Structures are given as structure tokens and as C-alpha cells.
Tab-separated table of C-alpha atoms in Angstrom:
chain	number	residue	atom	x	y	z
K	1	UNK	CA	24.627	89.919	-16.957
K	2	UNK	CA	23.321	87.881	-19.862
K	3	UNK	CA	26.554	85.896	-19.932
K	4	UNK	CA	25.943	84.923	-16.301
K	5	UNK	CA	22.305	84.081	-17.046
K	6	UNK	CA	23.288	81.671	-19.826
K	7	UNK	CA	26.051	80.067	-17.734
K	8	UNK	CA	23.801	79.448	-14.739
K	9	UNK	CA	21.160	77.827	-16.922
K	10	UNK	CA	23.747	75.389	-18.234
K	11	UNK	CA	25.681	74.992	-14.972
K	12	UNK	CA	23.334	75.757	-12.022
K	13	UNK	CA	25.158	76.762	-8.852
K	14	UNK	CA	24.510	77.971	-5.321
K	15	UNK	CA	26.646	80.515	-3.469
K	16	UNK	CA	28.169	77.783	-1.279
K	17	UNK	CA	29.207	75.523	-4.165
K	18	UNK	CA	32.461	75.667	-6.161
K	19	UNK	CA	30.959	74.108	-9.265
K	20	UNK	CA	32.925	72.395	-12.057
K	21	UNK	CA	36.548	73.392	-12.606
K	22	UNK	CA	38.893	73.664	-15.559
K	23	UNK	CA	42.643	73.919	-16.091
K	24	UNK	CA	43.809	77.051	-17.896
K	25	UNK	CA	45.490	76.182	-21.199
K	26	UNK	CA	47.682	78.076	-23.668
K	27	UNK	CA	44.671	79.247	-25.694
K	28	UNK	CA	43.066	80.730	-22.574
K	29	UNK	CA	46.294	82.568	-21.761
K	30	UNK	CA	46.497	83.916	-25.313
K	31	UNK	CA	42.981	85.346	-24.996
K	32	UNK	CA	43.928	86.889	-21.666
K	33	UNK	CA	47.070	88.435	-23.169
K	34	UNK	CA	44.923	89.949	-25.934
K	35	UNK	CA	42.510	91.391	-23.361
K	36	UNK	CA	45.435	92.985	-21.515
K	37	UNK	CA	46.994	94.357	-24.709
K	38	UNK	CA	43.697	95.921	-25.819
K	39	UNK	CA	42.866	97.426	-22.442
K	40	UNK	CA	39.893	95.218	-21.645
K	41	UNK	CA	38.864	94.559	-18.069
K	42	UNK	CA	40.465	91.339	-16.885
K	43	UNK	CA	41.787	89.259	-14.015
K	44	UNK	CA	45.157	87.558	-14.250
K	45	UNK	CA	45.218	83.854	-15.069
K	46	UNK	CA	48.163	81.434	-15.286
K	47	UNK	CA	48.920	78.435	-17.464
K	48	UNK	CA	47.998	75.251	-15.613
K	49	UNK	CA	45.842	77.081	-13.062
K	50	UNK	CA	42.780	75.164	-11.843
K	51	UNK	CA	39.800	77.481	-11.431
K	52	UNK	CA	36.154	76.713	-10.690
K	53	UNK	CA	32.807	78.153	-11.761
K	54	UNK	CA	32.080	79.886	-8.443
K	55	UNK	CA	35.359	81.806	-8.589
K	56	UNK	CA	34.824	82.730	-12.233
K	57	UNK	CA	31.348	84.095	-11.498
K	58	UNK	CA	32.698	86.170	-8.608
K	59	UNK	CA	35.491	87.613	-10.729
K	60	UNK	CA	33.132	88.373	-13.589
K	61	UNK	CA	30.369	90.000	-11.551
K	62	UNK	CA	32.463	91.784	-8.914
K	63	UNK	CA	35.587	92.741	-10.869
K	64	UNK	CA	34.248	92.717	-14.457
K	65	UNK	CA	36.889	90.184	-15.522
K	66	UNK	CA	36.069	89.714	-19.190
K	67	UNK	CA	38.567	86.882	-19.599
K	68	UNK	CA	36.642	84.949	-16.947
K	69	UNK	CA	33.593	84.975	-19.222
K	70	UNK	CA	35.716	83.305	-21.894
K	71	UNK	CA	36.722	80.615	-19.396
K	72	UNK	CA	33.069	80.056	-18.479
K	73	UNK	CA	32.251	79.605	-22.149
K	74	UNK	CA	35.044	77.033	-22.425
K	75	UNK	CA	33.730	75.274	-19.318
K	76	UNK	CA	30.344	74.772	-20.969
K	77	UNK	CA	32.047	73.495	-24.118
K	78	UNK	CA	30.384	75.811	-26.623
K	79	UNK	CA	32.026	77.867	-29.330
K	80	UNK	CA	31.860	81.671	-28.890
K	81	UNK	CA	29.324	81.845	-31.736
K	82	UNK	CA	27.039	79.298	-30.075
K	83	UNK	CA	27.263	81.089	-26.738
K	84	UNK	CA	26.355	84.451	-28.289
K	85	UNK	CA	23.494	82.839	-30.196
K	86	UNK	CA	22.091	81.539	-26.906
K	87	UNK	CA	22.458	84.997	-25.345
K	88	UNK	CA	20.313	86.466	-28.114
K	89	UNK	CA	17.760	83.648	-27.920
K	90	UNK	CA	17.345	84.220	-24.184
K	91	UNK	CA	17.144	87.983	-24.723
K	92	UNK	CA	14.179	87.443	-27.041
K	93	UNK	CA	12.544	85.090	-24.531
K	94	UNK	CA	12.803	87.831	-21.885
K	95	UNK	CA	11.226	90.348	-24.231
K	96	UNK	CA	14.417	92.398	-24.593
K	97	UNK	CA	13.426	93.590	-28.044
K	98	UNK	CA	16.070	96.333	-28.238
K	99	UNK	CA	18.989	94.200	-27.094
K	100	UNK	CA	21.488	92.408	-29.325
K	101	UNK	CA	24.785	90.733	-28.455
K	102	UNK	CA	27.782	90.102	-30.698
K	103	UNK	CA	30.255	88.875	-28.055
K	104	UNK	CA	30.410	87.487	-24.528
K	105	UNK	CA	31.877	90.505	-22.770
K	106	UNK	CA	29.882	93.445	-24.143
K	107	UNK	CA	33.067	95.129	-25.313
K	108	UNK	CA	32.308	95.361	-29.039
K	109	UNK	CA	30.399	98.278	-30.629
K	110	UNK	CA	27.813	95.867	-32.037
K	111	UNK	CA	26.535	95.038	-28.540
K	112	UNK	CA	23.399	97.100	-28.039
K	113	UNK	CA	20.707	97.517	-25.402
K	114	UNK	CA	18.573	100.070	-23.598
K	115	UNK	CA	18.124	101.087	-19.977
K	116	UNK	CA	14.693	99.468	-19.898
K	117	UNK	CA	15.964	96.170	-21.272
K	118	UNK	CA	18.872	96.138	-18.830
K	119	UNK	CA	16.497	96.773	-15.935
K	120	UNK	CA	14.358	93.811	-17.004
K	121	UNK	CA	17.449	91.614	-17.308
K	122	UNK	CA	18.735	92.672	-13.878
K	123	UNK	CA	15.420	91.984	-12.145
K	124	UNK	CA	15.076	88.614	-13.875
K	125	UNK	CA	18.642	87.599	-13.027
K	126	UNK	CA	18.502	88.713	-9.393
K	127	UNK	CA	15.067	87.140	-8.833
K	128	UNK	CA	15.726	83.781	-10.455
K	129	UNK	CA	19.374	83.214	-9.533
K	130	UNK	CA	19.958	83.744	-5.771
K	131	UNK	CA	23.708	83.255	-6.223
K	132	UNK	CA	23.837	86.471	-8.249
K	133	UNK	CA	22.047	88.421	-5.526
K	134	UNK	CA	24.697	87.229	-3.065
K	135	UNK	CA	27.743	87.759	-5.283
K	136	UNK	CA	26.954	91.274	-6.508
K	137	UNK	CA	26.583	92.479	-2.912
K	138	UNK	CA	30.280	91.727	-2.276
K	139	UNK	CA	32.509	94.798	-2.014
K	140	UNK	CA	35.618	92.733	-2.782
K	141	UNK	CA	36.627	89.180	-3.600
K	142	UNK	CA	39.829	87.114	-3.493
K	143	UNK	CA	40.890	85.698	-6.853
K	144	UNK	CA	43.803	83.341	-7.531
K	145	UNK	CA	46.926	85.122	-8.863
K	146	UNK	CA	45.191	88.464	-8.222
K	147	UNK	CA	44.776	88.680	-4.475
K	148	UNK	CA	41.863	90.707	-3.141
K	149	UNK	CA	40.205	92.827	-5.822
K	150	UNK	CA	37.432	95.381	-5.397
K	151	UNK	CA	34.023	95.727	-6.962
K	152	UNK	CA	33.680	98.097	-9.876
K	153	UNK	CA	30.031	98.755	-9.016
K	154	UNK	CA	29.823	102.312	-7.642
K	155	UNK	CA	28.584	102.738	-4.054
K	156	UNK	CA	28.405	99.000	-3.432
K	157	UNK	CA	28.083	98.395	0.302
K	158	UNK	CA	27.004	101.965	1.110
K	159	UNK	CA	23.723	103.866	0.780
K	160	UNK	CA	21.932	100.469	0.802
K	161	UNK	CA	23.366	99.634	-2.639
K	162	UNK	CA	23.479	95.844	-3.051
K	163	UNK	CA	24.414	95.467	-6.752
K	164	UNK	CA	24.196	94.930	-9.644
K	165	UNK	CA	26.743	95.617	-12.416
K	166	UNK	CA	28.620	98.467	-14.060
K	167	UNK	CA	30.602	98.700	-17.261
K	168	UNK	CA	32.480	101.071	-19.523
K	169	UNK	CA	33.535	101.346	-23.139
K	170	UNK	CA	34.409	104.498	-25.053
K	171	UNK	CA	31.326	104.270	-27.332
K	172	UNK	CA	28.907	103.298	-24.532
K	173	UNK	CA	30.420	105.482	-21.822
K	174	UNK	CA	29.931	104.719	-18.152
K	175	UNK	CA	26.966	102.446	-17.435
K	176	UNK	CA	25.505	101.285	-14.143
K	177	UNK	CA	22.679	98.935	-13.244
K	178	UNK	CA	22.036	99.633	-9.577
K	179	UNK	CA	19.926	97.733	-7.053
K	180	UNK	CA	19.139	99.530	-3.812
K	181	UNK	CA	17.465	97.976	-0.769
K	182	UNK	CA	14.521	100.030	0.469
K	183	UNK	CA	12.492	99.498	3.651
K	184	UNK	CA	9.029	100.998	4.085
K	185	UNK	CA	7.274	99.940	7.254
K	186	UNK	CA	7.628	96.174	7.556
K	187	UNK	CA	8.398	95.737	3.862
K	188	UNK	CA	11.917	95.509	2.427
K	189	UNK	CA	12.390	95.313	-1.325
K	190	UNK	CA	14.789	96.271	-4.114
K	191	UNK	CA	14.528	99.187	-6.476
K	192	UNK	CA	16.492	99.182	-9.727
K	193	UNK	CA	17.906	102.143	-11.602
K	194	UNK	CA	19.816	101.995	-14.894
K	195	UNK	CA	21.984	104.803	-16.269
K	196	UNK	CA	23.833	104.486	-19.577
K	197	UNK	CA	26.091	106.650	-21.720
K	198	UNK	CA	27.860	108.760	-19.092
K	199	UNK	CA	31.115	110.434	-20.108
K	200	UNK	CA	33.818	112.572	-18.554
K	201	UNK	CA	36.474	111.836	-15.966
K	202	UNK	CA	35.710	108.603	-14.077
K	203	UNK	CA	32.581	107.894	-16.099
K	204	UNK	CA	31.719	104.856	-13.964
K	205	UNK	CA	31.356	106.998	-10.862
K	206	UNK	CA	29.355	109.557	-12.832
K	207	UNK	CA	26.981	106.757	-13.877
K	208	UNK	CA	26.824	105.454	-10.315
K	209	UNK	CA	25.987	108.879	-8.884
K	210	UNK	CA	23.272	109.359	-11.475
K	211	UNK	CA	21.820	105.894	-10.786
K	212	UNK	CA	21.766	106.574	-7.047
K	213	UNK	CA	19.952	109.871	-7.655
K	214	UNK	CA	17.368	108.101	-9.818
K	215	UNK	CA	16.953	105.371	-7.213
K	216	UNK	CA	16.371	107.857	-4.418
K	217	UNK	CA	13.799	109.676	-6.523
K	218	UNK	CA	11.765	106.468	-6.736
K	219	UNK	CA	11.300	106.340	-2.966
K	220	UNK	CA	8.731	109.156	-2.887
K	221	UNK	CA	6.583	107.355	-5.463
K	222	UNK	CA	6.176	104.203	-3.338
K	223	UNK	CA	3.686	104.498	-0.495
K	224	UNK	CA	2.034	102.278	2.085
K	225	UNK	CA	-1.653	102.110	1.267
K	226	UNK	CA	-4.336	100.576	3.465
K	227	UNK	CA	-6.622	98.286	1.495
K	228	UNK	CA	-9.432	95.899	2.504
K	229	UNK	CA	-6.851	93.094	2.590
K	230	UNK	CA	-4.352	95.050	4.722
K	231	UNK	CA	-1.466	97.479	4.285
K	232	UNK	CA	0.259	97.146	0.926
K	233	UNK	CA	2.940	98.975	-1.024
K	234	UNK	CA	1.740	100.727	-4.150
K	235	UNK	CA	3.332	102.835	-6.862
K	236	UNK	CA	1.797	106.320	-6.675
K	237	UNK	CA	4.107	108.019	-9.191
K	238	UNK	CA	3.418	108.593	-12.893
K	239	UNK	CA	2.099	105.490	-14.640
K	240	UNK	CA	4.545	106.107	-17.494
K	241	UNK	CA	7.453	105.465	-15.098
K	242	UNK	CA	6.395	101.867	-14.509
K	243	UNK	CA	7.874	99.272	-16.847
K	244	UNK	CA	5.657	96.232	-17.179
């Protein structure tokens, strides 16, 4: 998510736009081959392929294509070290005091964060970048040389789940940042639940099920309250459960 945040601040884009494009070179293919050989999440690319920012963002957010993040970094023209430095600078600006990045894809053990920090990042990203809100709601997307690929976000498109992002590594386990659309009276809004460190068979689905359970538990703590200025939604659950 932070990779996308940094990219969109350098290369702003709407959902309808393609954005700038690049031509895949031999170095890009070598990085892709390494991702495949080491079992990292990827989407196939081909030497000489022309691919644009909008497609790269869709592949990254919907299908967790880590090699697409490397192409986005190349598109901006920064070195990997500069890109990661900007990720950490923006993390500090957001107040993500327990988050630290060492690479673009989140695959290395040195990448660290907490559920609270990831919730803040998700809300900030979805609120400030409408294109992300629209992309993460997609259940599938067509990518060149890949055909139609599905979202790795558990429950996307069902149970009012509209995003955001899941991920898995052996050290981190299954992780899911889930946004769920909730309607109370005339008010529709998003709730966010973050579950990290789930293990076992199909750890992503385990994380997704846990996030959906947490999300549903939030519903009973949000009530319509009549005030002098009219009916409003208020949090009536434990104050400790609210992250400011």
C-alpha cells in the first residue's frame, strides 16, 4: 500500500487514465525471473512489452504482482534505495511510528509494521486516492501476457467487502487489510479491520475470515444517535477500540 501511495504522489492518476508507459527491458525481465525463481508473487512480463501505470497499479493491488512495483519504481526514475527512503519518510509523516520498510514489495524480513499502522495507511490511501478505492474493489483484472487474473483479497465482492489488500510471507504469515461497506439508516461508510500473522493451510483465507469476523463485530458498536443537530452515527463501543 505504501508503494502505491508513493507512486501516486509522483504520478497522480485517475481510474479512467492509462498514465505514463514504459517498455520492459532486459533488466526488468531479469528481476521478474528472480521473483519467479524465489516464489514471490508476480505477473508475467515480456521483453519489449509496453505497459502503463494504470495497468501496473491494477496488477499490484488486485493480484499482488511484486514485479509490477519494480516497474513502477523504474517509471518514476528512482533507484530502489531512494524509493524505499521515500516510503519511510511518508510513513513518518503519517505517524506510522512502528512501521519500517526495507524494500518495495514487503517481501523481506526487515519490513515491519503493526495492525494499527496498516489501518491508518489503508484509511489514508483509500480516502486520498480515489483510484485505489476503485481498483481494490475489482474481483479480477485483465493483464497483458497473463489474461484475466483474480484478486488475492479474501471475500472481495461478497459480504460487502470492497478491499483493500492481503499479503503473505512465511515470517509474517497471512495478512489482510479489509474494508467493508456498512449502511446504517441513510449513512453508508467503510469499516476497516486488519489481521496479521495468521498461519496454517491457506493462511490468506484464514486472515480474511478473521478480518471479516472483526469487521462484523464493529457493527454493534456503531449506533444512530439523535442529537440537537440531527441524527448522527457515533461509536458506542469501548473507547480503547478507537484509534485516533
